[in-house]
Amino acid sequence: MTQTGGPLGVPLRHALDSAHLSEHDAAELAQHARAAAPVPEPERTYTGELGYTVRVEPDDGPTVEASYTDGTMPDDIRRLVTWVQEHPDTTR
């Protein structure tokens, strides 16, 4: 997941590899990741609005990439983003 925008515009990247997670966390990540569906990047409504690109690379299917802004992000994707950002095994 990549977060862009904000006052400095510096991209922040967060990544998790389910192969390096506990069985419980890998299952929880997979459950959250099911919400991702291909979505084109929305237009930003103001300069500095936070944008998010979510990329899911499942072992058993095609890669899914979706882009959102704070204002266009569905709740299930927001839960995925928050879970990844707050997970202790997140690579930054």
CSV table of N, CA, C and O in Angstrom, one decimal:
chain,number,residue,atom,x,y,z
A,1,MET,N,0.8,-1.1,0.0
A,1,MET,CA,0.0,0.0,0.0
A,1,MET,C,0.9,1.2,0.0
A,1,MET,O,1.9,1.3,0.7
A,2,THR,N,0.6,2.2,-0.8
A,2,THR,CA,1.3,3.4,-0.9
A,2,THR,C,0.4,4.6,-0.6
A,2,THR,O,-0.7,4.7,-1.2
A,3,GLN,N,0.8,5.5,0.3
A,3,GLN,CA,0.0,6.6,0.7
A,3,GLN,C,0.7,7.8,0.1
A,3,GLN,O,1.9,8.0,0.2
A,4,THR,N,0.0,8.7,-0.7
A,4,THR,CA,0.6,9.9,-1.3
A,4,THR,C,-0.2,11.1,-0.9
A,4,THR,O,-1.3,11.0,-0.4
A,5,GLY,N,0.4,12.3,-1.1
A,5,GLY,CA,-0.3,13.5,-0.8
A,5,GLY,C,0.2,14.1,0.6
A,5,GLY,O,1.3,13.8,1.0
A,6,GLY,N,-0.7,14.8,1.2
A,6,GLY,CA,-0.4,15.5,2.4
A,6,GLY,C,0.5,16.7,2.2
A,6,GLY,O,0.8,17.1,1.0
A,7,PRO,N,0.8,17.4,3.3
A,7,PRO,CA,1.5,18.7,3.1
A,7,PRO,C,2.9,18.6,2.4
A,7,PRO,O,3.3,19.5,1.7
A,8,LEU,N,3.6,17.5,2.6
A,8,LEU,CA,4.9,17.3,2.0
A,8,LEU,C,4.9,16.5,0.8
A,8,LEU,O,5.8,16.6,0.0
A,9,GLY,N,3.8,15.8,0.5
A,9,GLY,CA,3.7,15.0,-0.7
A,9,GLY,C,4.7,13.8,-0.7
A,9,GLY,O,4.9,13.2,-1.8
A,10,VAL,N,5.3,13.4,0.4
A,10,VAL,CA,6.2,12.3,0.4
A,10,VAL,C,5.4,11.0,0.5
A,10,VAL,O,4.6,10.8,1.4
A,11,PRO,N,5.7,10.1,-0.5
A,11,PRO,CA,5.0,8.8,-0.5
A,11,PRO,C,5.4,8.0,0.7
A,11,PRO,O,6.6,7.9,1.1
A,12,LEU,N,4.4,7.3,1.4
A,12,LEU,CA,4.7,6.4,2.4
A,12,LEU,C,4.3,5.0,2.0
A,12,LEU,O,3.2,4.8,1.5
A,13,ARG,N,5.2,4.0,2.0
A,13,ARG,CA,4.8,2.7,1.6
A,13,ARG,C,4.8,1.7,2.8
A,13,ARG,O,5.6,1.8,3.7
A,14,HIS,N,3.8,0.8,2.7
A,14,HIS,CA,3.6,-0.2,3.8
A,14,HIS,C,3.4,-1.5,3.1
A,14,HIS,O,2.6,-1.5,2.1
A,15,ALA,N,4.0,-2.5,3.5
A,15,ALA,CA,3.9,-3.8,2.9
A,15,ALA,C,3.9,-4.9,3.9
A,15,ALA,O,4.6,-4.9,4.9
A,16,LEU,N,3.1,-6.0,3.6
A,16,LEU,CA,3.1,-7.2,4.4
A,16,LEU,C,3.1,-8.4,3.5
A,16,LEU,O,2.5,-8.4,2.5
A,17,ASP,N,3.9,-9.4,3.9
A,17,ASP,CA,4.0,-10.6,3.2
A,17,ASP,C,3.4,-11.7,4.1
A,17,ASP,O,3.9,-12.0,5.1
A,18,SER,N,2.3,-12.3,3.6
A,18,SER,CA,1.6,-13.3,4.4
A,18,SER,C,2.4,-14.5,4.8
A,18,SER,O,2.2,-15.1,5.8
A,19,ALA,N,3.4,-14.8,4.0
A,19,ALA,CA,4.3,-15.9,4.2
A,19,ALA,C,5.1,-15.6,5.5
A,19,ALA,O,5.7,-16.6,6.1
A,20,HIS,N,5.3,-14.4,5.9
A,20,HIS,CA,6.0,-14.1,7.1
A,20,HIS,C,5.2,-13.7,8.3
A,20,HIS,O,5.7,-13.2,9.4
A,21,LEU,N,3.9,-14.0,8.2
A,21,LEU,CA,2.9,-13.7,9.3
A,21,LEU,C,2.5,-15.0,10.0
A,21,LEU,O,2.6,-16.1,9.4
A,22,SER,N,2.0,-14.9,11.2
A,22,SER,CA,1.4,-16.0,11.9
A,22,SER,C,0.2,-16.5,11.1
A,22,SER,O,-0.3,-15.8,10.2
A,23,GLU,N,-0.2,-17.7,11.3
A,23,GLU,CA,-1.3,-18.3,10.6
A,23,GLU,C,-2.6,-17.4,10.8
A,23,GLU,O,-3.3,-17.1,9.8
A,24,HIS,N,-2.8,-17.0,12.0
A,24,HIS,CA,-3.9,-16.1,12.3
A,24,HIS,C,-3.9,-14.8,11.6
A,24,HIS,O,-4.9,-14.3,11.0
A,25,ASP,N,-2.7,-14.1,11.6
A,25,ASP,CA,-2.6,-12.8,11.0
A,25,ASP,C,-2.7,-13.0,9.4
A,25,ASP,O,-3.3,-12.1,8.8
A,26,ALA,N,-2.1,-14.0,8.9
A,26,ALA,CA,-2.2,-14.3,7.4
A,26,ALA,C,-3.7,-14.5,7.0
A,26,ALA,O,-4.1,-13.9,6.0
A,27,ALA,N,-4.4,-15.2,7.8
A,27,ALA,CA,-5.9,-15.4,7.5
A,27,ALA,C,-6.6,-14.0,7.6
A,27,ALA,O,-7.5,-13.7,6.8
A,28,GLU,N,-6.3,-13.2,8.6
A,28,GLU,CA,-6.9,-11.9,8.8
A,28,GLU,C,-6.6,-11.0,7.6
A,28,GLU,O,-7.5,-10.3,7.1
A,29,LEU,N,-5.3,-11.0,7.2
A,29,LEU,CA,-4.9,-10.2,6.1
A,29,LEU,C,-5.7,-10.6,4.8
A,29,LEU,O,-6.2,-9.8,4.1
A,30,ALA,N,-5.8,-11.9,4.6
A,30,ALA,CA,-6.5,-12.4,3.4
A,30,ALA,C,-7.9,-12.0,3.4
A,30,ALA,O,-8.5,-11.6,2.4
A,31,GLN,N,-8.5,-12.0,4.6
A,31,GLN,CA,-9.9,-11.6,4.7
A,31,GLN,C,-10.1,-10.2,4.4
A,31,GLN,O,-11.0,-9.8,3.6
A,32,HIS,N,-9.2,-9.3,4.9
A,32,HIS,CA,-9.3,-7.9,4.6
A,32,HIS,C,-9.0,-7.7,3.1
A,32,HIS,O,-9.6,-6.8,2.4
A,33,ALA,N,-8.0,-8.4,2.5
A,33,ALA,CA,-7.6,-8.2,1.1
A,33,ALA,C,-8.7,-8.5,0.1
A,33,ALA,O,-8.7,-8.0,-1.0
A,34,ARG,N,-9.6,-9.4,0.5
A,34,ARG,CA,-10.7,-9.8,-0.4
A,34,ARG,C,-11.5,-8.6,-0.8
A,34,ARG,O,-12.2,-8.6,-1.9
A,35,ALA,N,-11.5,-7.5,-0.1
A,35,ALA,CA,-12.3,-6.3,-0.4
A,35,ALA,C,-11.7,-5.5,-1.6
A,35,ALA,O,-12.4,-4.7,-2.2
A,36,ALA,N,-10.4,-5.8,-1.9
A,36,ALA,CA,-9.8,-5.0,-3.0
A,36,ALA,C,-10.3,-5.5,-4.3
A,36,ALA,O,-10.3,-6.6,-4.6
A,37,ALA,N,-10.7,-4.5,-5.1
A,37,ALA,CA,-11.1,-4.7,-6.5
A,37,ALA,C,-10.5,-3.6,-7.4
A,37,ALA,O,-10.3,-2.5,-6.9
A,38,PRO,N,-10.2,-3.9,-8.6
A,38,PRO,CA,-9.5,-2.9,-9.5
A,38,PRO,C,-10.4,-1.6,-9.5
A,38,PRO,O,-11.6,-1.7,-9.8
A,39,VAL,N,-9.8,-0.5,-9.2
A,39,VAL,CA,-10.4,0.8,-9.3
A,39,VAL,C,-9.4,1.8,-9.8
A,39,VAL,O,-8.3,1.9,-9.4
A,40,PRO,N,-9.8,2.6,-10.9
A,40,PRO,CA,-8.9,3.6,-11.4
A,40,PRO,C,-8.7,4.7,-10.3
A,40,PRO,O,-9.5,4.9,-9.5
A,41,GLU,N,-7.6,5.4,-10.5
A,41,GLU,CA,-7.3,6.5,-9.5
A,41,GLU,C,-8.3,7.6,-9.7
A,41,GLU,O,-8.5,8.2,-10.7
A,42,PRO,N,-8.9,8.0,-8.5
A,42,PRO,CA,-9.9,9.1,-8.6
A,42,PRO,C,-9.2,10.5,-8.6
A,42,PRO,O,-8.0,10.6,-8.3
A,43,GLU,N,-9.9,11.5,-9.1
A,43,GLU,CA,-9.4,12.8,-9.1
A,43,GLU,C,-9.4,13.3,-7.6
A,43,GLU,O,-10.3,13.0,-6.9
A,44,ARG,N,-8.3,14.1,-7.3
A,44,ARG,CA,-8.3,14.6,-6.0
A,44,ARG,C,-9.1,15.9,-5.9
A,44,ARG,O,-9.1,16.7,-6.9
A,45,THR,N,-9.8,16.1,-4.8
A,45,THR,CA,-10.7,17.3,-4.7
A,45,THR,C,-10.0,18.5,-4.2
A,45,THR,O,-10.5,19.6,-4.4
A,46,TYR,N,-8.8,18.4,-3.6
A,46,TYR,CA,-8.0,19.5,-3.2
A,46,TYR,C,-6.5,19.1,-3.2
A,46,TYR,O,-6.2,17.9,-3.0
A,47,THR,N,-5.6,20.1,-3.3
A,47,THR,CA,-4.2,19.8,-3.3
A,47,THR,C,-3.8,19.3,-1.9
A,47,THR,O,-4.3,19.8,-0.9
A,48,GLY,N,-3.0,18.3,-1.9
A,48,GLY,CA,-2.6,17.7,-0.6
A,48,GLY,C,-3.5,16.6,-0.1
A,48,GLY,O,-3.2,16.0,0.9
A,49,GLU,N,-4.7,16.3,-0.8
A,49,GLU,CA,-5.6,15.3,-0.3
A,49,GLU,C,-4.8,13.9,-0.3
A,49,GLU,O,-4.1,13.6,-1.3
A,50,LEU,N,-5.0,13.2,0.7
A,50,LEU,CA,-4.3,11.9,0.8
A,50,LEU,C,-4.9,10.9,-0.2
A,50,LEU,O,-6.1,10.8,-0.4
A,51,GLY,N,-4.0,10.2,-0.9
A,51,GLY,CA,-4.4,9.2,-1.9
A,51,GLY,C,-3.7,7.9,-1.5
A,51,GLY,O,-2.7,7.8,-0.8
A,52,TYR,N,-4.4,6.8,-1.8
A,52,TYR,CA,-3.9,5.4,-1.4
A,52,TYR,C,-4.0,4.5,-2.6
A,52,TYR,O,-5.0,4.5,-3.3
A,53,THR,N,-2.9,3.8,-2.9
A,53,THR,CA,-2.9,2.7,-3.9
A,53,THR,C,-2.7,1.4,-3.1
A,53,THR,O,-1.7,1.3,-2.4
A,54,VAL,N,-3.7,0.6,-3.3
A,54,VAL,CA,-3.6,-0.7,-2.6
A,54,VAL,C,-3.3,-1.8,-3.7
A,54,VAL,O,-4.0,-1.8,-4.7
A,55,ARG,N,-2.3,-2.6,-3.4
A,55,ARG,CA,-1.9,-3.6,-4.3
A,55,ARG,C,-1.9,-5.0,-3.6
A,55,ARG,O,-1.2,-5.1,-2.6
A,56,VAL,N,-2.7,-5.9,-4.1
A,56,VAL,CA,-2.8,-7.2,-3.5
A,56,VAL,C,-2.3,-8.2,-4.5
A,56,VAL,O,-2.8,-8.3,-5.6
A,57,GLU,N,-1.3,-9.0,-4.1
A,57,GLU,CA,-0.7,-10.0,-4.9
A,57,GLU,C,-1.0,-11.4,-4.4
A,57,GLU,O,-0.1,-12.0,-3.7
A,58,PRO,N,-2.1,-12.0,-4.6
A,58,PRO,CA,-2.4,-13.3,-4.1
A,58,PRO,C,-1.6,-14.4,-4.8
A,58,PRO,O,-1.2,-14.3,-5.9
A,59,ASP,N,-1.4,-15.5,-4.0
A,59,ASP,CA,-0.6,-16.6,-4.6
A,59,ASP,C,-1.5,-17.4,-5.6
A,59,ASP,O,-0.9,-18.0,-6.5
A,60,ASP,N,-2.8,-17.3,-5.5
A,60,ASP,CA,-3.6,-18.1,-6.4
A,60,ASP,C,-4.5,-17.3,-7.3
A,60,ASP,O,-5.5,-17.8,-7.8
A,61,GLY,N,-4.1,-16.1,-7.7
A,61,GLY,CA,-4.9,-15.3,-8.6
A,61,GLY,C,-4.1,-14.1,-9.1
A,61,GLY,O,-2.9,-13.9,-8.7
A,62,PRO,N,-4.8,-13.3,-9.9
A,62,PRO,CA,-4.1,-12.1,-10.5
A,62,PRO,C,-3.9,-11.0,-9.4
A,62,PRO,O,-4.7,-10.9,-8.5
A,63,THR,N,-2.9,-10.2,-9.7
A,63,THR,CA,-2.7,-9.0,-8.8
A,63,THR,C,-3.8,-8.0,-9.0
A,63,THR,O,-4.3,-7.8,-10.1
A,64,VAL,N,-4.3,-7.4,-7.9
A,64,VAL,CA,-5.3,-6.4,-7.9
A,64,VAL,C,-4.7,-5.1,-7.4
A,64,VAL,O,-4.1,-5.1,-6.4
A,65,GLU,N,-5.0,-4.1,-8.2
A,65,GLU,CA,-4.5,-2.7,-7.7
A,65,GLU,C,-5.7,-1.8,-7.8
A,65,GLU,O,-6.4,-1.7,-8.8
A,66,ALA,N,-5.9,-1.0,-6.7
A,66,ALA,CA,-7.0,-0.1,-6.6
A,66,ALA,C,-6.4,1.2,-6.0
A,66,ALA,O,-5.6,1.2,-5.2
A,67,SER,N,-7.0,2.3,-6.5
A,67,SER,CA,-6.6,3.7,-5.9
A,67,SER,C,-7.8,4.4,-5.4
A,67,SER,O,-8.9,4.3,-5.9
A,68,TYR,N,-7.5,5.1,-4.3
A,68,TYR,CA,-8.6,5.8,-3.6
A,68,TYR,C,-8.0,7.1,-3.0
A,68,TYR,O,-6.8,7.3,-2.9
A,69,THR,N,-8.9,8.0,-2.7
A,69,THR,CA,-8.6,9.2,-1.8
A,69,THR,C,-9.3,9.0,-0.5
A,69,THR,O,-10.1,8.1,-0.4
A,70,ASP,N,-8.9,9.8,0.5
A,70,ASP,CA,-9.6,9.7,1.8
A,70,ASP,C,-11.1,9.7,1.6
A,70,ASP,O,-11.9,9.0,2.2
A,71,GLY,N,-11.6,10.6,0.6
A,71,GLY,CA,-13.0,10.8,0.4
A,71,GLY,C,-13.7,9.7,-0.4
A,71,GLY,O,-14.9,9.5,-0.3
A,72,THR,N,-12.9,8.9,-1.1
A,72,THR,CA,-13.5,7.8,-1.9
A,72,THR,C,-13.3,6.4,-1.4
A,72,THR,O,-13.8,5.5,-2.0
A,73,MET,N,-12.6,6.3,-0.3
A,73,MET,CA,-12.2,4.9,0.2
A,73,MET,C,-13.4,4.3,0.9
A,73,MET,O,-13.9,4.9,1.9
A,74,PRO,N,-13.8,3.1,0.4
A,74,PRO,CA,-14.9,2.4,1.1
A,74,PRO,C,-14.4,1.9,2.5
A,74,PRO,O,-13.2,1.7,2.8
A,75,ASP,N,-15.3,1.7,3.4
A,75,ASP,CA,-15.0,1.3,4.8
A,75,ASP,C,-14.1,0.0,4.9
A,75,ASP,O,-13.2,-0.1,5.7
A,76,ASP,N,-14.5,-1.0,4.0
A,76,ASP,CA,-13.7,-2.2,4.1
A,76,ASP,C,-12.3,-2.0,3.6
A,76,ASP,O,-11.4,-2.7,4.2
A,77,ILE,N,-12.0,-1.2,2.7
A,77,ILE,CA,-10.6,-0.9,2.3
A,77,ILE,C,-9.9,0.0,3.4
A,77,ILE,O,-8.8,-0.3,3.6
A,78,ARG,N,-10.7,0.9,4.0
A,78,ARG,CA,-10.1,1.7,5.1
A,78,ARG,C,-9.6,0.7,6.2
A,78,ARG,O,-8.6,0.9,6.8
A,79,ARG,N,-10.4,-0.3,6.5
A,79,ARG,CA,-10.0,-1.3,7.5
A,79,ARG,C,-8.7,-2.0,7.1
A,79,ARG,O,-7.9,-2.3,7.9
A,80,LEU,N,-8.7,-2.4,5.8
A,80,LEU,CA,-7.4,-3.0,5.3
A,80,LEU,C,-6.2,-2.1,5.5
A,80,LEU,O,-5.2,-2.5,6.0
A,81,VAL,N,-6.4,-0.9,5.0
A,81,VAL,CA,-5.3,0.1,5.1
A,81,VAL,C,-4.8,0.3,6.5
A,81,VAL,O,-3.6,0.2,6.9
A,82,THR,N,-5.8,0.5,7.4
A,82,THR,CA,-5.4,0.7,8.8
A,82,THR,C,-4.8,-0.6,9.4
A,82,THR,O,-3.8,-0.4,10.1
A,83,TRP,N,-5.3,-1.7,9.1
A,83,TRP,CA,-4.7,-3.0,9.6
A,83,TRP,C,-3.3,-3.1,9.2
A,83,TRP,O,-2.4,-3.5,10.0
A,84,VAL,N,-3.0,-2.9,7.9
A,84,VAL,CA,-1.6,-3.0,7.4
A,84,VAL,C,-0.7,-1.9,8.0
A,84,VAL,O,0.4,-2.2,8.5
A,85,GLN,N,-1.2,-0.7,8.1
A,85,GLN,CA,-0.4,0.4,8.7
A,85,GLN,C,0.0,0.1,10.2
A,85,GLN,O,1.1,0.4,10.6
A,86,GLU,N,-0.9,-0.5,10.9
A,86,GLU,CA,-0.7,-0.7,12.3
A,86,GLU,C,-0.1,-2.1,12.7
A,86,GLU,O,0.2,-2.3,13.8
A,87,HIS,N,0.1,-2.9,11.7
A,87,HIS,CA,0.6,-4.3,12.0
A,87,HIS,C,2.1,-4.2,12.3
A,87,HIS,O,2.8,-3.5,11.5
A,88,PRO,N,2.5,-4.8,13.3
A,88,PRO,CA,4.0,-4.7,13.7
A,88,PRO,C,4.9,-5.3,12.7
A,88,PRO,O,6.1,-4.9,12.7
A,89,ASP,N,4.5,-6.2,11.8
A,89,ASP,CA,5.4,-6.8,10.8
A,89,ASP,C,5.4,-6.0,9.5
A,89,ASP,O,6.0,-6.4,8.5
A,90,THR,N,4.7,-4.8,9.5
A,90,THR,CA,4.7,-4.0,8.3
A,90,THR,C,6.1,-3.5,7.9
A,90,THR,O,6.8,-3.1,8.7
A,91,THR,N,6.4,-3.7,6.6
A,91,THR,CA,7.7,-3.1,6.1
A,91,THR,C,7.4,-1.7,5.6
A,91,THR,O,6.4,-1.5,4.9
A,92,ARG,N,8.2,-0.8,6.0
A,92,ARG,CA,8.0,0.6,5.5
A,92,ARG,C,9.0,1.0,4.5
A,92,ARG,O,10.1,0.6,4.5
